[in-house]
């Protein structure tokens, strides 16, 4: 049986190889090299729901819903910043620990339809991001969520500002999201 890898202690220097543990971290928080194309807003993530996702009541097990929201948020990070959470932490030295999670349930999630998770950035703070998520199946709102995470230097776990290019990528998404909201509000169907 293999021994689990332990996280480095705070006394270990970031950027140096913690040889006996095999951990390597960047010397400092590293920005992205290029800003990816801005995705459409709101961001949509599709997920198939299977029988294995259900509980004895034949609906999605409640504990899966926050996990699906986190999947959608990680997909948002990959689309907006071009990196997933693993890469963000290990390659860029930036952690995103959650400081708030909330879900309200409106209608059961079942395997009858794919689940569409609609992710919106609700707040871009100096050292945090907040998102709202809507889960829909077959046009029915099943749940809403509010998720907020802090931006921290991954090893030191100290709050930091989003690096400049990452912040610009997020601001570009906000501009697309705001334009989409304005277009939706102006459409005749909304009046």
Coordinates of N, CA and C in Angstrom, one line a residue:
X1 N 0.8 -1.2 0.0 CA 0.0 0.0 0.0 C 0.9 1.2 0.0
X2 N 0.6 2.2 -0.9 CA 1.4 3.4 -0.9 C 1.0 4.4 0.2
X3 N 2.0 5.1 0.5 CA 1.8 6.2 1.6 C 1.2 7.4 0.9
X4 N 0.2 8.0 1.5 CA -0.4 9.2 0.9 C 0.6 10.4 1.0
X5 N 0.6 11.2 -0.1 CA 1.4 12.4 -0.1 C 0.9 13.4 0.8
X6 N 1.8 14.0 1.6 CA 1.4 15.1 2.5 C 1.6 16.4 1.9
X7 N 0.8 17.4 2.2 CA 1.0 18.7 1.8 C 2.3 19.3 2.5
X8 N 2.9 20.2 1.8 CA 4.1 20.8 2.4 C 3.8 21.7 3.6
X9 N 4.7 21.7 4.6 CA 4.5 22.6 5.7 C 4.7 24.0 5.3
X10 N 4.2 25.0 6.1 CA 4.4 26.4 5.7 C 5.9 26.8 5.8
X11 N 6.7 26.0 6.5 CA 8.1 26.4 6.7 C 8.9 26.0 5.4
X12 N 8.4 25.2 4.5 CA 9.1 24.9 3.3 C 8.9 26.1 2.3
X13 N 10.0 26.3 1.6 CA 10.0 27.5 0.7 C 9.3 27.2 -0.6
X14 N 8.3 28.1 -1.0 CA 7.7 27.9 -2.3 C 8.7 27.9 -3.4
X15 N 8.5 27.1 -4.5 CA 9.4 27.1 -5.6 C 10.5 26.2 -5.5
X16 N 10.8 25.7 -4.3 CA 11.8 24.6 -4.1 C 11.1 23.3 -4.1
X17 N 11.8 22.3 -4.5 CA 11.2 20.9 -4.5 C 11.3 20.4 -3.1
X18 N 10.1 20.0 -2.6 CA 10.1 19.4 -1.2 C 10.4 17.9 -1.6
X19 N 11.7 17.6 -1.7 CA 12.2 16.4 -2.2 C 11.5 15.1 -1.7
X20 N 11.4 15.0 -0.4 CA 10.8 13.8 0.2 C 9.4 13.7 -0.1
X21 N 8.7 14.8 -0.5 CA 7.3 14.7 -0.7 C 6.9 14.8 -2.2
X22 N 7.9 15.3 -3.0 CA 7.6 15.4 -4.4 C 6.8 16.6 -4.9
X23 N 6.6 17.6 -4.0 CA 5.9 18.8 -4.3 C 6.7 19.8 -5.0
X24 N 6.3 20.5 -6.0 CA 7.0 21.6 -6.6 C 6.0 22.8 -6.8
X25 N 6.4 24.0 -6.3 CA 5.5 25.1 -6.4 C 6.3 26.3 -7.1
X26 N 5.6 27.1 -7.8 CA 6.3 28.3 -8.4 C 6.8 29.2 -7.3
X27 N 7.8 30.0 -7.6 CA 8.4 30.9 -6.6 C 7.5 32.0 -6.2
X28 N 6.5 32.3 -7.0 CA 5.5 33.3 -6.7 C 4.3 33.0 -7.5
X29 N 3.2 33.8 -7.2 CA 2.0 33.6 -8.0 C 2.3 34.0 -9.4
X30 N 2.0 33.2 -10.3 CA 2.3 33.4 -11.7 C 1.0 33.7 -12.5
X31 N 1.0 34.8 -13.3 CA -0.1 35.2 -14.1 C -0.2 34.3 -15.3
X32 N -1.4 34.3 -16.0 CA -1.5 33.6 -17.3 C -0.7 34.3 -18.3
X33 N -0.2 33.6 -19.3 CA 0.6 34.2 -20.4 C -0.2 34.9 -21.4
X34 N -1.4 34.4 -21.7 CA -2.3 35.0 -22.7 C -3.7 34.9 -22.2
X35 N -4.5 35.9 -22.6 CA -5.9 35.8 -22.3 C -6.7 35.0 -23.3
X36 N -7.4 34.0 -22.9 CA -8.1 33.2 -23.9 C -9.3 33.9 -24.5
X37 N -9.9 33.4 -25.6 CA -11.1 34.0 -26.1 C -12.1 34.0 -25.0
X38 N -12.9 35.1 -24.9 CA -13.9 35.2 -23.9 C -15.1 34.4 -24.3
X39 N -15.5 33.5 -23.4 CA -16.7 32.6 -23.7 C -18.0 33.4 -23.7
X40 N -19.0 32.9 -24.3 CA -20.3 33.5 -24.2 C -20.8 33.6 -22.8
X41 N -21.7 34.5 -22.5 CA -22.3 34.7 -21.2 C -23.8 34.7 -21.3
X42 N -24.5 34.2 -20.4 CA -23.9 33.5 -19.2 C -23.3 32.2 -19.7
X43 N -22.3 31.8 -18.9 CA -21.6 30.5 -19.1 C -22.5 29.3 -18.9
X44 N -22.5 28.4 -19.8 CA -23.4 27.2 -19.6 C -22.5 25.9 -19.6
X45 N -22.8 25.1 -18.7 CA -22.1 23.8 -18.5 C -23.2 22.7 -18.5
X46 N -23.0 21.7 -19.4 CA -24.0 20.6 -19.4 C -23.4 19.4 -18.7
X47 N -24.3 18.7 -18.0 CA -23.9 17.5 -17.3 C -25.0 16.4 -17.5
X48 N -24.6 15.2 -17.9 CA -25.6 14.1 -17.9 C -25.8 13.6 -16.5
X49 N -27.1 13.3 -16.2 CA -27.5 12.8 -14.9 C -27.8 11.3 -15.1
X50 N -27.2 10.4 -14.3 CA -27.4 9.0 -14.5 C -28.1 8.4 -13.3
X51 N -28.6 7.2 -13.4 CA -29.2 6.4 -12.3 C -28.2 6.4 -11.1
X52 N -27.0 6.3 -11.4 CA -26.0 6.2 -10.3 C -25.9 7.5 -9.5
X53 N -26.4 8.6 -10.0 CA -26.4 9.9 -9.3 C -27.6 10.0 -8.4
X54 N -28.5 9.1 -8.4 CA -29.8 9.2 -7.7 C -29.8 8.5 -6.3
X55 N -30.7 8.9 -5.5 CA -30.9 8.2 -4.2 C -32.1 7.3 -4.2
X56 N -32.5 6.7 -3.1 CA -33.7 5.8 -3.1 C -35.0 6.5 -3.5
X57 N -35.1 7.8 -3.4 CA -36.3 8.5 -3.8 C -36.4 8.6 -5.3
X58 N -35.4 8.1 -6.1 CA -35.3 8.2 -7.5 C -35.1 9.6 -8.1
X59 N -34.5 10.4 -7.3 CA -34.1 11.8 -7.7 C -32.6 11.9 -7.4
X60 N -32.0 12.9 -7.9 CA -30.6 13.1 -7.7 C -30.3 13.3 -6.2
X61 N -29.2 12.6 -5.7 CA -28.8 12.6 -4.4 C -28.4 14.1 -4.1
X62 N -28.9 14.7 -3.0 CA -28.7 16.1 -2.7 C -27.2 16.4 -2.6
X63 N -26.4 15.6 -2.1 CA -25.0 15.8 -1.9 C -24.3 16.0 -3.2
X64 N -24.8 15.5 -4.3 CA -24.2 15.6 -5.6 C -24.3 17.1 -6.2
X65 N -25.3 17.8 -5.8 CA -25.6 19.1 -6.4 C -24.4 20.1 -6.1
X66 N -23.9 20.2 -4.9 CA -22.8 21.1 -4.8 C -21.6 20.7 -5.6
X67 N -21.4 19.4 -5.7 CA -20.3 18.9 -6.5 C -20.4 19.3 -8.0
X68 N -21.7 19.2 -8.5 CA -21.9 19.5 -9.9 C -21.7 21.0 -10.1
X69 N -22.1 21.8 -9.1 CA -21.9 23.3 -9.2 C -20.4 23.6 -9.2
X70 N -19.6 22.8 -8.4 CA -18.1 23.0 -8.4 C -17.5 22.6 -9.7
X71 N -18.1 21.5 -10.4 CA -17.6 21.1 -11.7 C -17.9 22.3 -12.7
X72 N -19.0 22.9 -12.6 CA -19.4 24.0 -13.5 C -18.5 25.2 -13.3
X73 N -18.2 25.5 -12.0 CA -17.3 26.6 -11.7 C -15.9 26.3 -12.2
X74 N -15.4 25.1 -12.1 CA -14.1 24.8 -12.6 C -14.0 24.9 -14.1
X75 N -15.1 24.5 -14.8 CA -15.2 24.7 -16.2 C -15.2 26.2 -16.6
X76 N -15.9 27.0 -15.8 CA -15.9 28.5 -16.0 C -14.4 29.0 -15.9
X77 N -13.7 28.6 -14.9 CA -12.3 29.0 -14.8 C -11.5 28.6 -16.0
X78 N -11.7 27.4 -16.5 CA -10.9 26.9 -17.6 C -11.3 27.7 -18.9
X79 N -12.6 28.0 -19.0 CA -13.0 28.8 -20.2 C -12.6 30.3 -20.1
X80 N -12.6 30.9 -18.9 CA -12.3 32.3 -18.8 C -10.8 32.5 -18.7
X81 N -10.1 31.7 -17.9 CA -8.7 31.9 -17.6 C -7.8 31.0 -18.4
X82 N -8.3 29.9 -19.0 CA -7.5 29.0 -19.7 C -6.8 28.0 -18.9
X83 N -7.1 27.9 -17.6 CA -6.5 26.9 -16.7 C -7.6 26.4 -15.7
X84 N -7.4 25.1 -15.4 CA -8.4 24.5 -14.4 C -7.8 24.8 -13.0
X85 N -8.5 24.3 -11.9 CA -8.1 24.5 -10.6 C -6.7 23.9 -10.3
X86 N -6.5 22.7 -10.8 CA -5.2 22.0 -10.5 C -4.1 22.8 -11.1
X87 N -4.2 23.3 -12.3 CA -3.2 24.1 -12.9 C -3.0 25.5 -12.2
X88 N -4.2 26.0 -11.8 CA -4.1 27.3 -11.1 C -3.3 27.2 -9.8
X89 N -3.6 26.1 -9.1 CA -2.8 25.9 -7.8 C -1.4 25.5 -8.0
X90 N -1.1 24.5 -8.8 CA 0.2 23.9 -8.9 C 1.1 24.7 -9.9
X91 N 0.6 25.2 -11.0 CA 1.4 25.9 -12.0 C 1.5 27.4 -11.7
X92 N 0.4 27.9 -11.2 CA 0.3 29.4 -11.0 C 0.4 29.8 -9.5
X93 N 0.4 28.9 -8.6 CA 0.5 29.2 -7.2 C -0.7 30.0 -6.6
X94 N -1.8 29.9 -7.3 CA -3.0 30.6 -6.8 C -4.1 29.6 -6.4
X95 N -4.6 29.8 -5.1 CA -5.7 29.0 -4.6 C -7.0 29.7 -4.6
X96 N -8.1 29.0 -4.6 CA -9.4 29.6 -4.6 C -10.3 29.0 -3.5
X97 N -9.9 29.0 -2.3 CA -10.7 28.3 -1.3 C -12.1 29.0 -1.2
X98 N -13.1 28.2 -1.0 CA -14.5 28.7 -0.9 C -14.8 29.2 0.5
X99 N -15.4 30.4 0.6 CA -15.8 31.0 1.8 C -17.3 31.0 2.0
X100 N -18.0 30.7 0.9 CA -19.5 30.6 1.0 C -20.0 29.7 0.0
X101 N -20.9 28.8 0.4 CA -21.6 27.9 -0.5 C -23.1 27.9 -0.1
X102 N -24.0 28.0 -1.1 CA -25.4 28.0 -0.7 C -26.2 27.5 -1.9
X103 N -27.2 26.6 -1.6 CA -28.1 26.1 -2.7 C -29.5 26.2 -2.2
X104 N -30.4 26.6 -3.0 CA -31.9 26.5 -2.8 C -32.5 25.6 -3.8
X105 N -33.3 24.7 -3.4 CA -33.9 23.7 -4.2 C -35.3 24.0 -4.6
X106 N -35.6 23.9 -5.9 CA -36.9 24.3 -6.5 C -37.7 23.2 -7.0
X107 N -37.0 22.2 -7.7 CA -37.6 21.1 -8.3 C -36.6 19.9 -8.4
X108 N -37.0 18.7 -8.3 CA -36.1 17.6 -8.3 C -35.3 17.5 -9.6
X109 N -34.0 17.0 -9.5 CA -33.2 16.7 -10.6 C -33.3 15.2 -10.8
X110 N -33.5 14.8 -12.0 CA -33.7 13.4 -12.4 C -32.8 13.0 -13.6
X111 N -32.7 11.7 -13.9 CA -32.0 11.3 -15.1 C -32.8 11.5 -16.4
X112 N -33.9 12.1 -16.3 CA -34.7 12.3 -17.6 C -34.1 13.2 -18.6
X113 N -33.4 14.2 -18.1 CA -32.8 15.3 -18.9 C -31.4 15.6 -18.5
X114 N -30.6 16.1 -19.4 CA -29.3 16.6 -19.0 C -29.5 17.8 -18.1
X115 N -28.6 18.1 -17.2 CA -28.6 19.2 -16.3 C -27.8 20.4 -16.9
X116 N -28.4 21.5 -17.1 CA -27.7 22.7 -17.6 C -27.4 23.6 -16.4
X117 N -26.2 23.8 -16.2 CA -25.7 24.7 -15.1 C -25.3 26.0 -15.7
X118 N -26.0 27.1 -15.3 CA -25.8 28.4 -15.9 C -25.0 29.2 -14.8
X119 N -23.8 29.6 -15.2 CA -22.8 30.2 -14.2 C -22.7 31.7 -14.6
X120 N -22.9 32.5 -13.6 CA -22.8 34.0 -13.7 C -21.8 34.5 -12.7
X121 N -21.0 35.5 -13.1 CA -20.2 36.1 -12.1 C -21.0 37.2 -11.4
X122 N -21.2 37.1 -10.1 CA -22.1 38.1 -9.4 C -21.3 39.2 -8.8
X123 N -20.0 38.9 -8.5 CA -19.1 40.0 -7.9 C -17.7 39.7 -8.2
X124 N -17.0 40.7 -8.6 CA -15.5 40.6 -8.8 C -14.9 41.6 -7.8
X125 N -14.4 41.0 -6.7 CA -13.8 41.8 -5.6 C -12.4 41.9 -5.8
X126 N -11.7 42.7 -4.9 CA -10.3 42.9 -5.1 C -9.5 41.6 -4.8
X127 N -10.1 40.7 -3.9 CA -9.4 39.4 -3.6 C -10.4 38.3 -3.5
X128 N -11.5 38.4 -4.2 CA -12.4 37.3 -4.2 C -13.3 37.4 -5.5
X129 N -14.0 36.2 -5.8 CA -14.9 36.1 -6.8 C -16.2 35.5 -6.3
X130 N -17.4 36.0 -6.7 CA -18.6 35.3 -6.3 C -19.4 35.0 -7.6
X131 N -20.0 33.8 -7.5 CA -20.8 33.3 -8.7 C -22.2 33.0 -8.2
X132 N -23.1 33.1 -9.2 CA -24.4 32.4 -9.0 C -24.6 31.3 -10.0
X133 N -25.3 30.3 -9.6 CA -25.5 29.2 -10.5 C -27.0 28.8 -10.5
X134 N -27.5 28.6 -11.7 CA -28.9 28.0 -11.8 C -28.8 26.7 -12.5
X135 N -29.4 25.7 -11.9 CA -29.5 24.3 -12.4 C -30.8 24.1 -13.1
X136 N -30.9 23.8 -14.4 CA -32.1 23.6 -15.1 C -32.1 22.3 -15.8
X137 N -33.3 21.7 -15.9 CA -33.6 20.5 -16.7 C -34.8 20.7 -17.5
X138 N -34.8 20.4 -18.8 CA -36.0 20.5 -19.6 C -36.7 21.9 -19.5
X139 N -36.0 23.0 -19.2 CA -36.5 24.3 -19.1 C -37.0 24.6 -17.7
X140 N -37.0 23.6 -16.8 CA -37.4 23.9 -15.4 C -36.3 24.2 -14.5
X141 N -36.4 25.3 -13.7 CA -35.4 25.7 -12.7 C -35.5 24.6 -11.6
X142 N -34.3 23.9 -11.4 CA -34.3 22.9 -10.3 C -33.6 23.4 -9.0
X143 N -32.6 24.3 -9.2 CA -32.0 24.9 -8.0 C -31.2 26.1 -8.4
X144 N -30.9 26.9 -7.4 CA -30.0 28.1 -7.5 C -28.9 27.9 -6.5
X145 N -27.8 28.6 -6.8 CA -26.7 28.5 -5.9 C -25.9 29.8 -5.8
X146 N -25.2 30.0 -4.7 CA -24.3 31.2 -4.6 C -23.0 30.6 -4.0
X147 N -21.9 30.9 -4.7 CA -20.6 30.4 -4.3 C -19.6 31.5 -4.3
X148 N -18.8 31.7 -3.3 CA -17.8 32.7 -3.2 C -16.5 32.1 -2.8
X149 N -15.4 32.6 -3.5 CA -14.1 32.1 -3.1 C -13.1 33.2 -3.0
X150 N -12.2 33.0 -2.1 CA -11.1 34.0 -1.9 C -10.0 33.7 -2.9
X151 N -9.1 34.6 -3.2 CA -7.9 34.4 -4.0 C -6.8 34.4 -3.0
X152 N -6.0 33.3 -2.9 CA -4.9 33.2 -2.0 C -3.6 32.7 -2.7
X153 N -2.5 33.1 -2.2 CA -1.2 32.4 -2.6 C -1.3 31.0 -2.1
X154 N -1.2 30.0 -3.0 CA -1.6 28.6 -2.6 C -0.8 28.1 -1.5
X155 N 0.5 28.4 -1.3 CA 1.3 27.8 -0.3 C 1.1 28.5 1.0
X156 N 1.2 29.8 1.0 CA 1.1 30.6 2.2 C -0.3 30.8 2.7
X157 N -1.3 30.6 1.8 CA -2.7 30.7 2.1 C -3.0 32.2 2.6
X158 N -2.4 33.1 2.0 CA -2.6 34.6 2.3 C -3.4 35.2 1.2
X159 N -4.4 36.0 1.5 CA -5.2 36.7 0.5 C -4.3 37.5 -0.4
X160 N -4.6 37.4 -1.7 CA -3.9 38.3 -2.7 C -4.9 38.7 -3.8
X161 N -4.5 39.7 -4.5 CA -5.3 40.2 -5.6 C -5.1 39.2 -6.8
X162 N -6.1 39.2 -7.7 CA -6.0 38.4 -8.9 C -4.9 39.0 -9.7
X163 N -4.0 38.2 -10.3 CA -2.9 38.8 -11.1 C -3.6 39.6 -12.3
X164 N -2.8 40.6 -12.9 CA -3.4 41.5 -13.9 C -4.1 40.9 -15.1
X165 N -3.4 39.9 -15.7 CA -4.0 39.3 -16.9 C -5.2 38.4 -16.6
X166 N -5.2 37.8 -15.4 CA -6.3 37.0 -15.0 C -7.5 37.9 -14.7
X167 N -7.2 39.0 -14.1 CA -8.3 40.0 -13.8 C -8.8 40.6 -15.1
X168 N -8.0 40.9 -16.0 CA -8.5 41.4 -17.3 C -9.4 40.3 -18.0
X169 N -9.0 39.1 -17.9 CA -9.8 38.0 -18.5 C -11.2 38.0 -17.9
X170 N -11.2 38.1 -16.6 CA -12.5 38.1 -15.8 C -13.3 39.3 -16.2
X171 N -12.6 40.5 -16.2 CA -13.3 41.7 -16.6 C -13.9 41.6 -18.0
X172 N -13.2 41.0 -18.9 CA -13.8 40.8 -20.3 C -15.0 39.9 -20.2
X173 N -15.0 38.9 -19.4 CA -16.2 38.1 -19.3 C -17.3 38.9 -18.7
X174 N -17.1 39.7 -17.7 CA -18.1 40.6 -17.1 C -18.7 41.5 -18.2
X175 N -17.9 42.1 -19.1 CA -18.4 42.9 -20.1 C -19.3 42.2 -21.1
X176 N -19.0 40.9 -21.4 CA -19.8 40.1 -22.3 C -21.1 39.8 -21.5
X177 N -21.0 39.4 -20.2 CA -22.2 39.1 -19.4 C -23.1 40.3 -19.3
X178 N -22.5 41.5 -19.1 CA -23.4 42.7 -18.9 C -24.1 43.0 -20.3
X179 N -23.4 42.8 -21.4 CA -24.0 43.0 -22.7 C -25.1 42.0 -22.9
X180 N -24.9 40.8 -22.6 CA -25.9 39.8 -22.7 C -27.2 40.1 -21.8
X181 N -26.9 40.6 -20.6 CA -28.0 41.0 -19.7 C -28.8 42.1 -20.3
X182 N -28.1 43.1 -20.9 CA -28.8 44.3 -21.5 C -29.6 43.8 -22.7
X183 N -29.1 42.9 -23.5 CA -29.8 42.5 -24.6 C -31.0 41.7 -24.2
X184 N -30.9 40.8 -23.2 CA -32.0 40.1 -22.7 C -33.1 41.0 -22.1
X185 N -32.7 42.0 -21.4 CA -33.7 42.9 -20.8 C -34.4 43.7 -21.8
X186 N -33.7 44.0 -23.0 CA -34.3 44.8 -24.0 C -35.2 44.0 -25.0
X187 N -35.1 42.7 -24.9 CA -35.8 41.8 -25.9 C -37.3 41.9 -25.6
X188 N -38.2 41.9 -26.7 CA -39.6 42.1 -26.6 C -40.2 41.0 -25.7
X189 N -39.7 39.8 -25.6 CA -40.2 38.7 -24.8 C -40.1 39.0 -23.3
X190 N -39.2 39.9 -22.9 CA -39.1 40.3 -21.5 C -40.0 41.4 -21.0
X191 N -40.6 42.1 -22.0 CA -41.4 43.2 -21.7 C -42.8 42.8 -21.3

